[in-house]
Short mmCIF file of C-alpha atoms in Angstrom, two decimals:
data_model
loop_
_atom_site.label_atom_id
_atom_site.label_comp_id
_atom_site.label_asym_id
_atom_site.label_seq_id
_atom_site.Cartn_x
_atom_site.Cartn_y
_atom_site.Cartn_z
CA MET A 1363 -13.47 -24.87 6.54
CA ILE A 1364 -15.16 -22.06 7.90
CA SER A 1365 -18.91 -21.43 7.70
CA THR A 1366 -19.24 -17.98 5.84
CA GLU A 1367 -22.66 -17.32 7.37
CA GLU A 1368 -22.26 -17.55 10.60
CA LEU A 1369 -19.15 -15.01 10.55
CA LEU A 1370 -19.03 -10.99 10.85
CA ILE A 1371 -16.23 -8.94 9.89
CA ILE A 1372 -15.94 -5.05 11.48
CA HIS A 1373 -12.81 -3.16 10.42
CA VAL A 1374 -12.61 -0.76 12.94
CA LEU A 1375 -10.67 1.98 11.15
CA PRO A 1376 -9.01 5.46 12.00
CA GLU A 1377 -10.37 8.84 11.02
CA ASN A 1378 -8.07 9.93 7.52
CA THR A 1379 -9.65 12.71 5.65
CA SER A 1380 -6.79 11.99 3.12
CA PRO A 1381 -5.98 9.12 0.69
CA CYS A 1382 -3.72 6.51 2.80
CA GLY A 1383 -3.39 2.62 1.45
CA GLY A 1384 -3.80 1.21 4.96
CA ILE A 1385 -7.26 2.25 4.82
CA LYS A 1386 -7.60 0.69 1.17
CA VAL A 1387 -6.41 -2.42 1.89
CA HIS A 1388 -9.13 -2.92 4.59
CA TYR A 1389 -11.65 -1.81 1.82
CA ASP A 1390 -9.83 -4.89 -0.48
CA LEU A 1391 -10.90 -7.07 2.47
CA SER A 1392 -13.63 -6.19 2.66
CA GLU A 1393 -14.96 -6.41 -0.90
CA ILE A 1394 -13.26 -10.12 -0.68
CA GLU A 1395 -15.34 -10.54 2.59
CA LYS A 1396 -18.56 -10.12 0.92
CA LYS A 1397 -17.62 -11.80 -2.17
CA LEU A 1398 -16.96 -14.59 -0.01
CA GLY A 1399 -20.35 -14.59 1.62
CA ILE A 1400 -19.02 -13.02 5.17
CA GLU A 1401 -20.97 -10.61 6.13
CA SER A 1402 -18.49 -7.50 6.76
CA ILE A 1403 -18.53 -3.59 7.87
CA ILE A 1404 -16.37 -0.87 8.00
CA CYS A 1405 -16.32 1.57 10.56
CA PHE A 1406 -15.08 5.15 11.42
CA PRO A 1407 -15.22 7.18 14.60
CA ASN A 1408 -18.25 8.95 13.11
CA VAL A 1409 -20.15 8.76 9.76
CA ASN A 1410 -18.38 12.43 9.40
CA SER A 1411 -14.84 10.59 8.90
CA ILE A 1412 -15.80 8.20 6.22
CA PRO A 1413 -13.82 8.78 3.44
CA HIS A 1414 -14.75 10.01 0.27
CA TRP A 1415 -11.70 9.21 -1.67
CA MET A 1416 -11.44 5.59 -2.01
CA ALA A 1417 -12.63 4.53 -5.39
CA LYS A 1418 -15.71 2.60 -5.60
CA ARG A 1419 -15.52 -0.43 -4.29
CA ASP A 1420 -18.20 -3.49 -3.85
CA THR A 1421 -17.61 -3.84 0.29
CA GLY A 1422 -19.54 -4.37 3.60
CA ARG A 1423 -21.81 -1.45 4.95
CA ILE A 1424 -19.94 1.38 6.01
CA THR A 1425 -20.85 3.13 9.32
CA SER A 1426 -19.50 4.74 12.94
CA TYR A 1427 -18.27 3.00 15.97
CA LYS A 1428 -21.15 2.98 17.59
CA GLU A 1429 -23.19 1.30 15.52
CA ALA A 1430 -20.95 -1.10 14.90
CA GLN A 1431 -20.28 -1.69 18.16
CA GLN A 1432 -24.50 -2.33 18.49
CA TYR A 1433 -24.31 -4.26 15.57
CA ALA A 1434 -21.88 -6.84 16.67
CA TYR A 1435 -23.41 -7.48 20.11
CA THR A 1436 -26.83 -8.05 18.38
CA SER A 1437 -24.85 -10.39 16.03
CA LYS A 1438 -22.98 -12.59 18.76
CA LYS A 1439 -26.40 -13.27 20.78
CA SER A 1440 -28.00 -14.96 17.36
CA GLY A 1441 -24.96 -17.40 17.11
CA LYS A 1442 -22.32 -15.51 14.57
CA LYS A 1443 -18.92 -15.44 15.54
CA VAL A 1444 -17.52 -11.96 15.42
CA VAL A 1445 -13.92 -10.85 14.42
CA VAL A 1446 -12.51 -7.18 14.78
CA ILE A 1447 -10.34 -6.13 12.42
CA GLY A 1448 -7.86 -3.04 13.44
CA TRP A 1449 -5.03 -0.95 13.58
CA GLU A 1450 -1.61 -1.13 15.68
CA ASP A 1451 -3.53 1.56 17.51
CA THR A 1452 -5.01 -0.94 19.84
CA TYR A 1453 -7.40 1.78 21.70
CA PRO A 1454 -10.83 1.30 19.82
CA LEU A 1455 -10.35 -2.25 19.71
CA ASP A 1456 -10.00 -2.53 23.31
CA SER A 1457 -12.31 -0.03 24.90
CA MET A 1458 -15.43 -0.15 22.51
CA PHE A 1459 -14.92 -4.29 20.91
CA ASN A 1460 -13.24 -5.99 23.82
CA ASP A 1461 -15.94 -8.71 23.57
CA PHE A 1462 -15.29 -10.21 20.20
CA ILE A 1463 -12.09 -12.10 18.19
CA LYS A 1464 -10.17 -9.22 18.38
CA VAL A 1465 -7.21 -8.63 15.28
CA CYS A 1466 -4.68 -6.47 14.46
CA TYR A 1467 -3.32 -5.67 11.06
CA ILE A 1468 0.23 -4.64 11.44
CA GLN A 1469 1.24 -2.70 8.10
CA GLY A 1470 4.43 -1.16 9.59
CA HIS A 1471 6.98 -2.35 11.53
CA VAL A 1472 7.60 1.30 13.13
CA PHE A 1473 4.30 0.90 15.18
CA TRP A 1474 4.79 -2.17 16.38
CA ASN A 1475 5.97 -3.04 20.60
CA PRO A 1476 6.29 -6.82 21.15
CA ILE A 1477 6.77 -6.09 24.92
CA LEU A 1478 3.01 -4.45 25.12
CA ASN A 1479 0.44 -6.41 26.79
CA ASN A 1480 -2.29 -4.82 25.32
CA TYR A 1481 -1.48 -7.45 21.95
CA ARG A 1482 -1.09 -10.71 23.51
CA ASP A 1483 -5.61 -11.09 23.27
CA LYS A 1484 -5.03 -10.52 19.86
CA HIS A 1485 -4.28 -12.34 16.55
CA ILE A 1486 -1.89 -10.93 14.12
CA LEU A 1487 -2.08 -10.22 10.28
CA CYS A 1488 0.92 -8.50 8.53
CA ILE A 1489 0.82 -6.80 5.00
CA SER A 1490 4.30 -8.07 4.57
CA GLU A 1491 6.89 -10.93 4.97
CA PHE A 1492 9.24 -7.77 6.22
CA VAL A 1493 6.80 -6.87 8.55
CA ARG A 1494 6.63 -10.51 10.18
CA LYS A 1495 10.27 -10.42 10.79
CA PHE A 1496 10.00 -7.88 12.89
CA ILE A 1497 6.71 -9.55 15.34
CA LEU A 1498 8.02 -11.98 17.89
CA ARG A 1499 4.92 -14.06 17.51
CA GLU A 1500 5.02 -17.32 15.83
CA ASP A 1501 1.53 -17.28 14.52
CA ALA A 1502 1.51 -14.37 12.84
CA HIS A 1503 0.01 -14.38 9.42
CA VAL A 1504 0.77 -12.53 6.38
CA VAL A 1505 -1.84 -11.36 4.11
CA GLU A 1506 -0.53 -9.00 1.37
CA PRO A 1507 -2.14 -6.55 -0.85
CA PHE A 1508 -3.19 -6.70 -4.37
CA ILE A 1509 -3.07 -4.40 -7.82
CA ARG A 1510 -5.95 -3.64 -8.67
CA LYS A 1511 -5.79 -3.89 -12.46
CA ASP A 1512 -9.09 -2.19 -13.26
CA ILE A 1513 -7.35 0.98 -11.97
CA PHE A 1514 -4.01 0.55 -12.23
CA TYR A 1515 -2.76 -0.40 -15.77
CA PRO A 1516 -0.21 0.51 -18.42
CA MET A 1517 -0.19 3.07 -21.44
CA ASN A 1518 1.61 1.86 -24.70
CA PHE A 1519 4.91 1.62 -24.02
CA ASN A 1520 5.64 3.10 -27.37
CA LEU A 1521 3.81 6.19 -27.01
CA LYS A 1522 4.97 6.56 -23.11
CA PHE A 1523 8.64 6.35 -23.66
CA PHE A 1524 10.38 7.45 -26.46
CA ALA A 1525 9.46 11.04 -26.26
CA ASN A 1526 12.19 13.08 -25.43
CA ARG A 1527 11.85 14.31 -22.33
CA CYS A 1528 11.75 12.04 -18.49
CA ASN A 1529 8.20 13.68 -16.38
CA VAL A 1530 9.16 12.46 -12.76
CA LEU A 1531 6.84 11.92 -10.37
CA ILE A 1532 7.36 12.70 -6.07
CA GLN A 1533 4.16 12.43 -3.73
CA LYS A 1534 3.99 14.83 -1.19
CA ARG A 1535 3.76 12.69 1.41
CA LYS A 1536 6.67 12.02 3.66
CA ASN A 1537 8.32 15.56 3.07
CA GLY A 1538 8.19 14.98 -0.75
CA ASP A 1539 8.89 18.53 -1.21
CA LYS A 1540 12.24 18.82 0.14
CA VAL A 1541 13.12 15.57 -1.52
CA ARG A 1542 12.60 17.23 -4.63
CA GLU A 1543 14.23 20.55 -3.75
CA ASP A 1544 16.84 18.29 -2.79
CA LEU A 1545 17.41 16.19 -5.65
CA ILE A 1546 17.28 19.28 -7.99
CA ASN A 1547 20.04 21.08 -5.68
CA ILE A 1548 23.00 17.84 -5.78
CA LEU A 1549 21.75 17.47 -10.03
CA TYR A 1550 22.47 20.84 -10.60
CA SER A 1551 24.63 21.81 -8.20
CA SER A 1552 27.44 18.84 -9.58
CA ASN A 1553 29.60 19.22 -12.83
CA LYS A 1554 29.20 15.30 -13.29
CA TYR A 1555 25.96 15.29 -14.75
CA SER A 1556 25.37 16.91 -18.45
CA PRO A 1557 23.19 19.77 -18.04
CA THR A 1558 21.50 18.69 -21.57
CA LEU A 1559 20.33 15.87 -20.45
CA LEU A 1560 19.22 17.00 -17.09
CA ARG A 1561 16.66 19.53 -19.38
CA ARG A 1562 14.92 16.81 -20.44
CA VAL A 1563 13.98 16.41 -16.62
CA GLN A 1564 10.66 17.71 -15.44
CA PHE A 1565 9.89 17.43 -11.77
CA TYR A 1566 6.34 17.31 -10.45
CA THR A 1567 4.99 16.68 -6.60
CA LEU A 1568 1.44 15.29 -6.20
CA GLU A 1569 -0.60 16.24 -3.40
CA ASP A 1570 -2.98 13.45 -1.57
CA VAL A 1571 -5.59 12.43 -4.73
CA SER A 1572 -7.86 9.72 -4.90
CA GLU A 1573 -6.59 6.38 -5.79
CA ILE A 1574 -8.15 6.91 -9.91
CA ALA A 1575 -6.37 10.52 -9.77
CA PHE A 1576 -3.24 8.38 -8.72
CA ALA A 1577 -3.38 6.40 -11.37
CA HIS A 1578 -3.75 8.28 -14.32
CA VAL A 1579 -0.95 10.69 -13.12
CA LEU A 1580 1.38 7.36 -13.31
CA ARG A 1581 0.07 6.63 -16.46
CA GLU A 1582 1.54 10.36 -17.47
CA HIS A 1583 4.61 9.85 -16.04
CA ASP A 1584 8.05 7.96 -17.06
CA VAL A 1585 9.54 8.21 -13.45
CA PHE A 1586 8.06 7.34 -9.93
CA ILE A 1587 10.48 8.18 -6.99
CA ALA A 1588 10.44 6.24 -4.15
CA HIS A 1589 10.92 8.61 -1.46
CA SER A 1590 9.38 6.85 1.74
CA TYR A 1591 11.13 4.76 4.52
CA PRO A 1592 10.52 2.86 6.38
CA GLU A 1593 7.75 1.12 4.97
CA GLY A 1594 5.70 -1.86 5.56
CA PHE A 1595 5.14 -2.49 2.24
CA GLY A 1596 5.21 0.26 -0.46
CA LEU A 1597 2.17 -0.24 -2.03
CA PRO A 1598 2.43 2.96 -4.49
CA ALA A 1599 5.82 1.96 -5.75
CA LEU A 1600 3.59 -1.49 -6.91
CA GLU A 1601 1.10 0.45 -8.31
CA ALA A 1602 3.72 2.81 -10.37
CA MET A 1603 5.09 -0.57 -11.65
CA ALA A 1604 1.58 -1.72 -13.08
CA SER A 1605 1.46 1.82 -14.74
CA ASN A 1606 4.38 1.24 -16.91
CA THR A 1607 5.83 3.80 -14.75
CA PHE A 1608 9.75 3.08 -13.93
CA VAL A 1609 10.13 3.08 -10.45
CA ILE A 1610 13.92 4.65 -8.97
CA GLY A 1611 14.39 4.93 -5.16
CA PHE A 1612 13.94 3.39 -1.67
CA THR A 1613 12.62 0.30 -0.70
CA GLY A 1614 11.48 1.28 3.08
CA GLY A 1615 12.08 -1.95 3.79
CA GLY A 1616 9.02 -3.46 2.63
CA GLY A 1617 9.10 -2.82 -0.58
CA GLU A 1618 11.90 -5.15 -1.18
CA GLU A 1619 9.96 -8.31 -1.72
CA PHE A 1620 8.94 -7.21 -5.52
CA MET A 1621 11.64 -4.14 -5.87
CA LYS A 1622 15.13 -5.86 -7.08
CA ASP A 1623 17.72 -3.22 -8.39
CA GLY A 1624 18.81 -3.80 -12.15
CA GLN A 1625 16.18 -6.02 -13.11
CA ASN A 1626 12.60 -4.29 -12.56
CA CYS A 1627 13.59 -0.81 -11.00
CA PHE A 1628 16.53 1.30 -9.77
CA VAL A 1629 17.20 0.62 -5.65
CA VAL A 1630 19.19 3.29 -3.27
CA LYS A 1631 20.00 3.01 0.43
CA ASP A 1632 17.22 4.67 2.33
CA GLY A 1633 18.03 8.21 2.46
CA ASP A 1634 20.69 8.39 0.06
CA LEU A 1635 19.99 11.27 -2.11
CA ASN A 1636 22.98 11.76 -3.92
CA ALA A 1637 22.74 7.92 -4.98
CA LEU A 1638 19.19 8.72 -5.73
CA ALA A 1639 20.35 11.46 -7.91
CA ASP A 1640 23.02 9.14 -9.80
CA SER A 1641 19.95 6.12 -10.31
CA LEU A 1642 17.84 9.38 -11.88
CA TYR A 1643 21.18 10.15 -14.35
CA ASN A 1644 21.53 6.51 -15.37
CA PHE A 1645 17.61 6.11 -16.17
CA LEU A 1646 18.60 9.10 -18.87
CA LEU A 1647 21.56 7.26 -20.19
CA LEU A 1648 19.51 3.62 -20.63
CA ASP A 1649 18.59 2.46 -24.38
CA ASN A 1650 15.20 1.93 -25.35
CA GLN A 1651 15.76 -1.52 -25.93
CA LYS A 1652 16.85 -2.35 -22.11
CA LEU A 1653 14.29 0.43 -20.77
CA GLU A 1654 11.69 -1.65 -22.06
CA VAL A 1655 13.31 -5.21 -20.69
CA LEU A 1656 13.67 -3.25 -17.55
CA ILE A 1657 9.43 -2.12 -18.25
CA ARG A 1658 8.17 -5.52 -18.59
CA ASN A 1659 10.02 -6.61 -16.12
CA ALA A 1660 8.07 -4.64 -13.67
CA TYR A 1661 5.05 -4.81 -15.12
CA ASN A 1662 5.27 -8.84 -14.72
CA THR A 1663 5.84 -8.33 -11.08
CA SER A 1664 3.47 -6.71 -10.37
CA LEU A 1665 1.35 -9.62 -11.78
CA LYS A 1666 2.12 -11.74 -9.09
CA TYR A 1667 -0.31 -9.19 -6.76
CA THR A 1668 -3.48 -10.55 -7.49
CA LYS A 1669 -6.57 -10.33 -5.85
CA GLU A 1670 -7.16 -14.17 -5.99
CA ASN A 1671 -3.46 -14.85 -4.13
CA THR A 1672 -4.65 -12.29 -0.91
CA THR A 1673 -7.89 -13.70 -0.88
CA GLN A 1674 -5.98 -17.18 -0.32
CA GLN A 1675 -3.79 -15.98 2.14
CA TYR A 1676 -7.11 -14.42 4.12
CA LEU A 1677 -8.80 -17.59 4.08
CA ARG A 1678 -6.09 -19.71 5.52
CA PHE A 1679 -5.99 -16.86 8.17
CA LEU A 1680 -9.47 -16.85 8.76
CA GLU A 1681 -9.83 -20.81 9.45
CA ARG A 1682 -7.16 -20.36 11.98
CA VAL A 1683 -8.87 -17.84 13.66
CA VAL A 1684 -12.47 -19.16 13.43
CA GLY A 1685 -12.23 -22.34 11.53
#
C-alpha cells in the first residue's frame, strides 16, 4: 500500500490554448489524486499558459514549471516521494525534473519511439491497450480515461431521434472542414443516394470549445463523425456515446476498444470517406426501433468508463512505482 501523505505528484503539461483531451486526462488524474489524499500539482511553462477552457475540477494547485520545480525539491528534502508525469516529449522532465521519479503518459502510439534512450529511465503509462501494444516495454501500464457523467449525459431519446432531420457534427480539429466538404461532394455527386433522404442532413463543424460547450452541442446533434486518425483512445467518440449521439467513422486504432460496428456505432476503415458516406446514408435508412437499440448499446458502453475504474487502474500503477 502507498502512503498517500508522503507522496507528491506533479503533472508537467505543455502550453495548449485550445481544448485538448490530452491535457484533460491529467486534470482528471489530479482530481483522483486529491481525493486519495495525495498532494497534486499541475504545471505549465508559465502562468500565462494555464488553459481556461477546462470545466472546473477539484484538482491540485495549478502553477508554472519553475514554481513546481522549486516545490518538488523542497518536498523531496522533507522526505516526500516526488513523481513527475509528463507527455511523450520528455524535454521538460529531463531538463527540470530529472532528480525525481519520472513517468511518461503515452496517449498516441505515433509519438512513441522505442529506441530513444530518453525513455529508459522513466515509467510508462498508456491511455489504452491499443497504445500499449506499440510500447516495447513489459512494464507499460494502462490507465484509461473516464466519462464525466456530470458533463456528458443524454437528452431524452424520444425528443431527439424522431424529428424529420439529421444533424451531423464534425469537429474542425484534424482537417474536419475538409472531411465535411469531401463527404458532401461524395453524397451529392452520386446517383446511388436518394436526394429526398439527403435533404434531411445538415452538417455542422465545431471549433475548439470548452468541454461543457462540446457536451451541449453533442446533445443537439444526431450523429457525430469520428474522422480523426490515428487516435490513442478517441475520447470524443465515447463522449458522444454518453450523450446519445450516434457515432459513425474511424476508430483511429484506440477506438477499437469501445467502437463496435453494428452494435453501438458504424465503423469504417480509417480514411475511407466513401465508406463513411455509405454509413451515414445507411443511418438515414434505420428504423426507429433499430436506432434505439444501437443508441442504448452505445450509452451502456460509455457507462463502463467510470472514475472508479480509472482510480483502481491508477492506484495499481502508483503502488508499483512508489509502494
